[in-house]
Coordinates of C-alpha atoms in Angstrom, one line a residue:
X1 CA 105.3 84.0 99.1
X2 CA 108.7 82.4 98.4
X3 CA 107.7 78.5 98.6
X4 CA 104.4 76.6 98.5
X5 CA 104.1 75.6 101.7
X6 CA 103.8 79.4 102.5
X7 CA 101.2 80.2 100.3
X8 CA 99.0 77.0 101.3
X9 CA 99.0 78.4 105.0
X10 CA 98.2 81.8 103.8
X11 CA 95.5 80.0 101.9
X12 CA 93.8 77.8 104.6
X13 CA 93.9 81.2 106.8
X14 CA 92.0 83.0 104.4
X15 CA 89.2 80.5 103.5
X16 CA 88.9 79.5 107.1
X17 CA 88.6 75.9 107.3
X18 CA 86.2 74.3 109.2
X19 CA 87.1 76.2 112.0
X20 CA 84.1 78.3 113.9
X21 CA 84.8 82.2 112.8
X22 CA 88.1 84.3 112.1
X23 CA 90.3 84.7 115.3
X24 CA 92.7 87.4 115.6
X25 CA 95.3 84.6 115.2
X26 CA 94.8 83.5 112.1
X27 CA 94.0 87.0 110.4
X28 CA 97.5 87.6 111.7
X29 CA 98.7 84.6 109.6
X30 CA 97.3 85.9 107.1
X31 CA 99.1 88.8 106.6
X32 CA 101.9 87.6 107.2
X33 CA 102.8 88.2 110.7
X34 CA 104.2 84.7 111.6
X35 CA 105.7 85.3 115.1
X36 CA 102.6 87.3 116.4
X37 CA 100.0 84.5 115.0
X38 CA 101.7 82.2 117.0
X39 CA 101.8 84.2 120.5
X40 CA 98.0 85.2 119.8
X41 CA 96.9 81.7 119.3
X42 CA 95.0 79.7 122.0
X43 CA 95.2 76.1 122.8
X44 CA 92.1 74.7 120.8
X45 CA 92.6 73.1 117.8
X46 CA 92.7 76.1 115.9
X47 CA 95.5 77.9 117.7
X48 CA 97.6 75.1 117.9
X49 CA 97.2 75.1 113.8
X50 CA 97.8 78.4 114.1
X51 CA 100.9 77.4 115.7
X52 CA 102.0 75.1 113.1
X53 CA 100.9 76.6 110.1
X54 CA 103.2 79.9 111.7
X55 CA 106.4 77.5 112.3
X56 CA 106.1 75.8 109.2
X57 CA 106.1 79.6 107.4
X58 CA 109.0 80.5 109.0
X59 CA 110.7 76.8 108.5
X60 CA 110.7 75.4 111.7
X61 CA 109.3 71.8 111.0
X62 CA 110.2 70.3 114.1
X63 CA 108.0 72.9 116.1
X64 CA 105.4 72.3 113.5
X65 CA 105.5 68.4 113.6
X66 CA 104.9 68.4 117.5
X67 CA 102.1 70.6 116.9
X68 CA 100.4 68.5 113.9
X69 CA 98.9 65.7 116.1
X70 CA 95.2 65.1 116.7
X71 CA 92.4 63.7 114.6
X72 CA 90.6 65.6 112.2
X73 CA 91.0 67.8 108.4
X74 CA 93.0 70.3 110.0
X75 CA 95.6 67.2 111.1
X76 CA 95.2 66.0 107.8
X77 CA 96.1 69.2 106.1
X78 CA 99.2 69.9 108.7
X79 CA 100.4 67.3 107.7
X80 CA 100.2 68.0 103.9
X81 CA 101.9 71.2 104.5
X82 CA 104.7 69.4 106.3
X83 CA 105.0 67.0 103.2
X84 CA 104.7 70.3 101.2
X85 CA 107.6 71.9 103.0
X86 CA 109.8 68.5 102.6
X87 CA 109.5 68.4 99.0
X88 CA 107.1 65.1 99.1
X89 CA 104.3 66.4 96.9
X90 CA 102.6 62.6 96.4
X91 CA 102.7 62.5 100.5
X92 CA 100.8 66.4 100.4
X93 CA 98.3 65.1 97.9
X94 CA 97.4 62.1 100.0
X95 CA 97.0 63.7 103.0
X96 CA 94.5 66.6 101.0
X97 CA 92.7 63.5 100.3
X98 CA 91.8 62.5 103.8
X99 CA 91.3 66.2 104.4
X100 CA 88.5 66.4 101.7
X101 CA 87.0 63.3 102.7
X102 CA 86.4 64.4 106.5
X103 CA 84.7 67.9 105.5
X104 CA 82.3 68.9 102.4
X105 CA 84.0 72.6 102.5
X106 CA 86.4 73.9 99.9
X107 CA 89.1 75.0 101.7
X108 CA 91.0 71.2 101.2
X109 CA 91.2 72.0 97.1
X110 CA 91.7 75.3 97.6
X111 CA 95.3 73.8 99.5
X112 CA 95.6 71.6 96.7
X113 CA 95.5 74.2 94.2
X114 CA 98.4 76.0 95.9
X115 CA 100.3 72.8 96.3
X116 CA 99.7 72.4 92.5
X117 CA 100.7 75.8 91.6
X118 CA 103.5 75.9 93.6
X119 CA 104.7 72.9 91.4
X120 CA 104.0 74.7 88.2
X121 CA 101.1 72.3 87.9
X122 CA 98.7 75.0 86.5
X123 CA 96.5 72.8 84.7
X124 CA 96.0 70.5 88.0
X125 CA 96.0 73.8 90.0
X126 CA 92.4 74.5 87.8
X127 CA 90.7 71.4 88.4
X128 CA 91.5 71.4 92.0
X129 CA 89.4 75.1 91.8
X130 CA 86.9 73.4 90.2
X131 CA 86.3 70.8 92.2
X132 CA 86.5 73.5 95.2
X133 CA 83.3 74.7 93.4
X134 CA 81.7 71.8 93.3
X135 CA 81.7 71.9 96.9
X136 CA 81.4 75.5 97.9
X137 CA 79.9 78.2 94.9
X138 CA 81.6 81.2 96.8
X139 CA 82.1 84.3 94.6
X140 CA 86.1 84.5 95.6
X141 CA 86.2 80.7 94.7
X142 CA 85.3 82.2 91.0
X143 CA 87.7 85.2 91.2
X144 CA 90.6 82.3 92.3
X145 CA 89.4 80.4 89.1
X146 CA 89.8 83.5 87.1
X147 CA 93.5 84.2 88.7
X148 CA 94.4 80.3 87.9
X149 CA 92.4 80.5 83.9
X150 CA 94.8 83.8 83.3
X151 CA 98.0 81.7 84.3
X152 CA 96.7 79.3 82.3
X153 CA 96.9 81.5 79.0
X154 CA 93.1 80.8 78.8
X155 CA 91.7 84.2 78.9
X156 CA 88.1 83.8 77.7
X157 CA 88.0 81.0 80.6
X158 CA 89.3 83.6 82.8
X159 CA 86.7 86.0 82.3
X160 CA 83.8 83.8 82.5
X161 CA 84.9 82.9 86.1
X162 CA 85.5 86.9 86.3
X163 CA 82.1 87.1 86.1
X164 CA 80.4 84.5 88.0
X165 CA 82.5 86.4 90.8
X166 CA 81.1 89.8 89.9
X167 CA 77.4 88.1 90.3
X168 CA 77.9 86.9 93.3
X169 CA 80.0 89.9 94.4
X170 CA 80.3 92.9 92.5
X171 CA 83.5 93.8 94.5
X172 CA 86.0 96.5 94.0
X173 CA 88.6 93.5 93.5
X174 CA 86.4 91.6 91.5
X175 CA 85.8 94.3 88.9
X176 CA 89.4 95.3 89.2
X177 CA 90.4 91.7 88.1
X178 CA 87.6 91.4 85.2
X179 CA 89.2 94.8 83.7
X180 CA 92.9 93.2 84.2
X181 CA 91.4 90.4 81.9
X182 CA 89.4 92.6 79.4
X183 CA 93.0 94.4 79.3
X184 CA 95.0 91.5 78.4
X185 CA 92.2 90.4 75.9
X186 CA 92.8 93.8 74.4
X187 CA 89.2 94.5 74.8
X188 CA 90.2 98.2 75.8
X189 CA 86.8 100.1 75.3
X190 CA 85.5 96.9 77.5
X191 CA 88.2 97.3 80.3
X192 CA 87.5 101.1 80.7
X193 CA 83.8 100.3 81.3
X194 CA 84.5 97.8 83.8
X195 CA 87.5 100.1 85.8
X196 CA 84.9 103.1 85.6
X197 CA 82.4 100.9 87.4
X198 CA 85.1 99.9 90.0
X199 CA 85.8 103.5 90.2
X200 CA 82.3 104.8 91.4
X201 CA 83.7 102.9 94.6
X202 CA 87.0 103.8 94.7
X203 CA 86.9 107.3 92.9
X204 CA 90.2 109.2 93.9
X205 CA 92.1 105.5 93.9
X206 CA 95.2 106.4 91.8
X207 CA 95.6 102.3 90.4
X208 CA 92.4 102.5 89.1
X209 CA 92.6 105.8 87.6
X210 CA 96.0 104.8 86.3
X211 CA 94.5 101.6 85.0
X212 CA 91.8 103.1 83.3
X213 CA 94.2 105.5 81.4
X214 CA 96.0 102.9 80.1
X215 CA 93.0 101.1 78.7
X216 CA 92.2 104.3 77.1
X217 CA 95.3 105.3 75.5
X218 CA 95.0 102.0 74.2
X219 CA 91.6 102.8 73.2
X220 CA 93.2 105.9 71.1
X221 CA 91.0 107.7 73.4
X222 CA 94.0 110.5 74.2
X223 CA 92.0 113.1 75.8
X224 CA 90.1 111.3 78.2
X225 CA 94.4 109.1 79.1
X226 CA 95.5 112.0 79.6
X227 CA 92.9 113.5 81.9
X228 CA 93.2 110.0 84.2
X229 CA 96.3 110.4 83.8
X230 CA 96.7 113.6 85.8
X231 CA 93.8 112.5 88.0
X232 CA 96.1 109.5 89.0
X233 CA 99.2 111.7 89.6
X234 CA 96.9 114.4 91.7
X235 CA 95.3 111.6 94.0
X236 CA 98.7 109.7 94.7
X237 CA 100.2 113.1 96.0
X238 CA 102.9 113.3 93.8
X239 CA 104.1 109.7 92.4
X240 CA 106.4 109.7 90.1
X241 CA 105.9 107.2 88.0
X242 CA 102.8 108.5 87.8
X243 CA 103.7 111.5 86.2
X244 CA 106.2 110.2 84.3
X245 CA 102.8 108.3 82.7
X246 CA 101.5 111.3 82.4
X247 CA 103.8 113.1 80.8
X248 CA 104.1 110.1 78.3
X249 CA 100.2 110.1 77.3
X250 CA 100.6 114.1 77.2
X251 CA 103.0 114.0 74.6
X252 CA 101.0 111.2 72.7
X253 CA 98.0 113.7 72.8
X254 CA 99.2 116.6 71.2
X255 CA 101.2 118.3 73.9
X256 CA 104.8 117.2 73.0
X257 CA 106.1 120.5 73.4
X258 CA 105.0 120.9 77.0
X259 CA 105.9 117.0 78.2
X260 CA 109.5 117.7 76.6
X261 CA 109.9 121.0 78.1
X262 CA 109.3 119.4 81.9
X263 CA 111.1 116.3 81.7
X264 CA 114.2 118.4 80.6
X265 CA 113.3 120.9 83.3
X266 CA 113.3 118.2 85.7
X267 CA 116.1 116.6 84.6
X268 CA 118.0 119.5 85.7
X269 CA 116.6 119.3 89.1
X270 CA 119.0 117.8 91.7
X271 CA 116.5 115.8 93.5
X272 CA 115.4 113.6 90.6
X273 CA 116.1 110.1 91.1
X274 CA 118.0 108.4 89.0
X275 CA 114.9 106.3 88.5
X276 CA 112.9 108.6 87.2
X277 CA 115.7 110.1 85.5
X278 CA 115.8 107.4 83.1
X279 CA 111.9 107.4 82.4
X280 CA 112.4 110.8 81.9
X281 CA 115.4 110.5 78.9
X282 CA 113.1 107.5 77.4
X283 CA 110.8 109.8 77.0
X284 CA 112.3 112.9 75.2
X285 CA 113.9 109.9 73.1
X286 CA 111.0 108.7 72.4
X287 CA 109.5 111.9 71.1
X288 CA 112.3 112.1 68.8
X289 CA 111.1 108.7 67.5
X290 CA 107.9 110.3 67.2
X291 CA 109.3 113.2 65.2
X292 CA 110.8 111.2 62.9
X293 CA 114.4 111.9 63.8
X294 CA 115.7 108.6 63.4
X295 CA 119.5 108.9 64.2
X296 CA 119.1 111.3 67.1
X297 CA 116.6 108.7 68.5
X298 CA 118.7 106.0 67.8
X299 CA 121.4 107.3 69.3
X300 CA 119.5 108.6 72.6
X301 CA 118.1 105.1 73.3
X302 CA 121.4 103.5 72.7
X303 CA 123.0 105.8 75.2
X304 CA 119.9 105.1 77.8
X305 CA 120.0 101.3 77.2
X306 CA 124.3 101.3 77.9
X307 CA 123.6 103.1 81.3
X308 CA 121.0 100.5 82.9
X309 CA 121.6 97.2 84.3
X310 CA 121.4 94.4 82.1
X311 CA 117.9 92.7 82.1
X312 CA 116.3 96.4 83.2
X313 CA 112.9 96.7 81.7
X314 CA 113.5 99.7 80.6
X315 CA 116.9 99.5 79.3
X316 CA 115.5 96.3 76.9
X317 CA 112.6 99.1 76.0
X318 CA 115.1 101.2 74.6
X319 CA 117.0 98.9 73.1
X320 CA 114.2 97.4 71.4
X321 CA 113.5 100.8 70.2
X322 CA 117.0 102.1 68.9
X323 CA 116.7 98.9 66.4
X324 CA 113.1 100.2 65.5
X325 CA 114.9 103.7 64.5
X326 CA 117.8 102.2 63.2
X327 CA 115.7 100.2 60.7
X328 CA 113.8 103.3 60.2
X329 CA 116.9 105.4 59.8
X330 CA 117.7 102.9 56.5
X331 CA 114.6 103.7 54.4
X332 CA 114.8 100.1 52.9
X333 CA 111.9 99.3 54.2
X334 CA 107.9 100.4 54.2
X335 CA 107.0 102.5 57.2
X336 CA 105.9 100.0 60.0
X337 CA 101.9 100.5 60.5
X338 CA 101.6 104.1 63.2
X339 CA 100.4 102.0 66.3
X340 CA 104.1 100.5 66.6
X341 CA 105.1 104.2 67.9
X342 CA 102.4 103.7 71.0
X343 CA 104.1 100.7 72.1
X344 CA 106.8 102.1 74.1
X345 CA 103.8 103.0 76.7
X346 CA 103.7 99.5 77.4
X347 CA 104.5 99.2 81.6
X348 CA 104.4 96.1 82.0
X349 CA 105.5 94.1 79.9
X350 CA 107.8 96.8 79.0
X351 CA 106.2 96.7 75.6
X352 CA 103.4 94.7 73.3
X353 CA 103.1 93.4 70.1
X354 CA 100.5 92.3 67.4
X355 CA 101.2 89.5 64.7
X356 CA 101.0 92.2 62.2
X357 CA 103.7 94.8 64.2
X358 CA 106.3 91.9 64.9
X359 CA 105.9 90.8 60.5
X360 CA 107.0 94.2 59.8
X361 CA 109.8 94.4 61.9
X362 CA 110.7 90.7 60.6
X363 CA 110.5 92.2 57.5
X364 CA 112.8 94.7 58.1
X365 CA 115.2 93.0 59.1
X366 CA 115.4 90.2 56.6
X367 CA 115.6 93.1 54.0
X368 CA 118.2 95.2 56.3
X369 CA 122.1 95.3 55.4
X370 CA 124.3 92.8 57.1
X371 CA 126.2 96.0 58.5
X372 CA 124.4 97.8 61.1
X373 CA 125.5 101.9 60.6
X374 CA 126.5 104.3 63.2
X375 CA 123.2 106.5 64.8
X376 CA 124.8 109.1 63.3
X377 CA 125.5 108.0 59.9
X378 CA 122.8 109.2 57.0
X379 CA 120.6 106.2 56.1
X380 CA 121.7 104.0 53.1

């Protein structure tokens, strides 16, 4: 959502208030279909918050004032979303306070928390969560901790709640977020255990084959990438950033002579997007990396980088790569350790690094000549 006041009334549709059951209305809100909330909402005091919370989404707050009378949480938290909407934060918080005082369910913090976050208030956003918890010890209250702990930067926090939410739930989306976690804790071997378990519900679902491929390749576990890989290309029907993956994790396990052979093949083709044309010249540059061939490498990424917009992922992908090769190209330097060649798999972020990788390419470059020499020049 763009502002915070949107995601709160997302929010209080989704955890349903006080309010007796989910109408059509409000499951309408929640996805995001303002205009058709509103004209399926009654005249109890659910529709007209219905009403209001709709208006407000779609920044009419005078229709959303006249709607945000009566007594009750629901008034209360109207008229923190107003206050939201205005930019009054203190006035939002206040009002969340009356709210929480008038009902014993969670759905008050849980509006707090998105006020908070919305404010960049990340560390406020977790104790609101908490003290939703403290009131309510619903599994999705612990994957919402888990979301707010990863924000946070405090992983192992992150996956504790992970798992409370697992126990009470042992969801698709709650497994699916427990890998996420394990992934960004680079607990790979972990995160393929937990997306194989998500998978015996979901077994032809291209993210999660995707996902798990990823986990493995950064496992080292190429064979089994590369057959998710193609798994995850078969099941989406033909995506092509999926095969562009898989082409990728093909070449990293021992079939670079095949994964060049198509991506120049269907480079040629008339109907490749320009899009995938680019993943598709990273990745023959990249095998050139692979091969050693410095300059050429150098030169190809250069070339790739020029072409994109400024601030493309993959264009700062290459160009973090063509230095890589041009400090390579020098010979100045040790060898940085293998593992920095599997990092242009990285998807997002474009690429990773560990302490170790970024000291040698620190190291590189302190030792490097002041003059950087042409692709095609021979190493110094």
């Amino acid at each position: 959502m763009s502002d915070p006041a949107d995601r709160l009334a997302r929010a209080l549709a989704r955890v349903d208030g006080d309010f007796e059951g989910e109408t059509a209305a409000e499951t309408l809100l929640l996805e995001g279909r303002f205009p058709e909330a509103a004209a399926a909402a009654g005249d109890d005091r659910v529709g007209r918050f219905v009403r209001a919370a709709a208006a407000l989404a779609q920044g009419d707050l005078a229709a959303a004032r006249a709607l945000a009378d009566g007594g009750g949480a629901e008034a209360h938290a109207l008229a923190a979303l107003l206050a939201s909407k205005e930019g009054k934060l203190a006035a939002a918080e206040a009002a969340l306070d009356k709210a929480a005082k008038l009902t014993r369910r969670a759905w008050p913090e849980v509006l707090r928390c998105g006020l908070r976050e919305g404010a960049n208030d990340f560390g406020g956003a977790r104790l609101a969560l908490e003290e939703a918890l403290r009131r309510e010890k619903e599994p999705w209250l612990w994957a919402e901790l888990a979301r707010v702990e990863e924000r946070n930067g405090v992983i192992p926090r992150a996956l504790r709640a992970a798992e409370r939410a697992i126990a009470g739930e042992p969801t698709l989306a709650h497994r699916r977020l427990r890998a996420h976690l394990l992934e960004c804790w680079r607990e790979h071997d972990d995160a393929a255990a937990e997306y194989a378990r998500a998978l015996k519900d979901a077994p032809a679902d291209p993210g999660l084959l995707f996902s798990r491929s990823r986990v493995l390749s950064a496992a080292g576990r190429m064979k089994e990438a590369l057959a998710d890989a193609r798994a995850a290309e078969a099941a989406s029907g033909g995506d092509v950033g999926l095969l562009a993956w898989r082409l990728q994790v093909q070449l990293l396990a021992g079939g670079a002579a095949a994964a060049t052979a198509e991506a120049r093949r269907r480079l040629k083709d008339r109907e490749t997007s320009p899009d995938f044309a680019g993943k598709l010249r990273f990745l023959l540059a990249y095998a050139l990396l692979r091969a050693r061939r410095w300059a050429p490498a150098a030169k190809a990424l250069g070339e790739l980088a020029e072409g994109l917009p400024e601030g493309d992922a993959l264009a700062r992908r290459s160009s973090f790569y063509r230095t890589v090769a041009l400090l390579l190209a020098r010979g100045k330097t040790p060898r940085p350790p293998e593992r920095l060649l599997l990092l242009g798999l990285g998807v997002d972020p474009p690429y990773t690094a560990t302490a170790a990788m970024l000291k040698a390419i620190a190291l590189a470059q302190a030792f490097a000549p002041k003059s950087e020499p042409e692709p095609g020049s021979s190493p110094a």
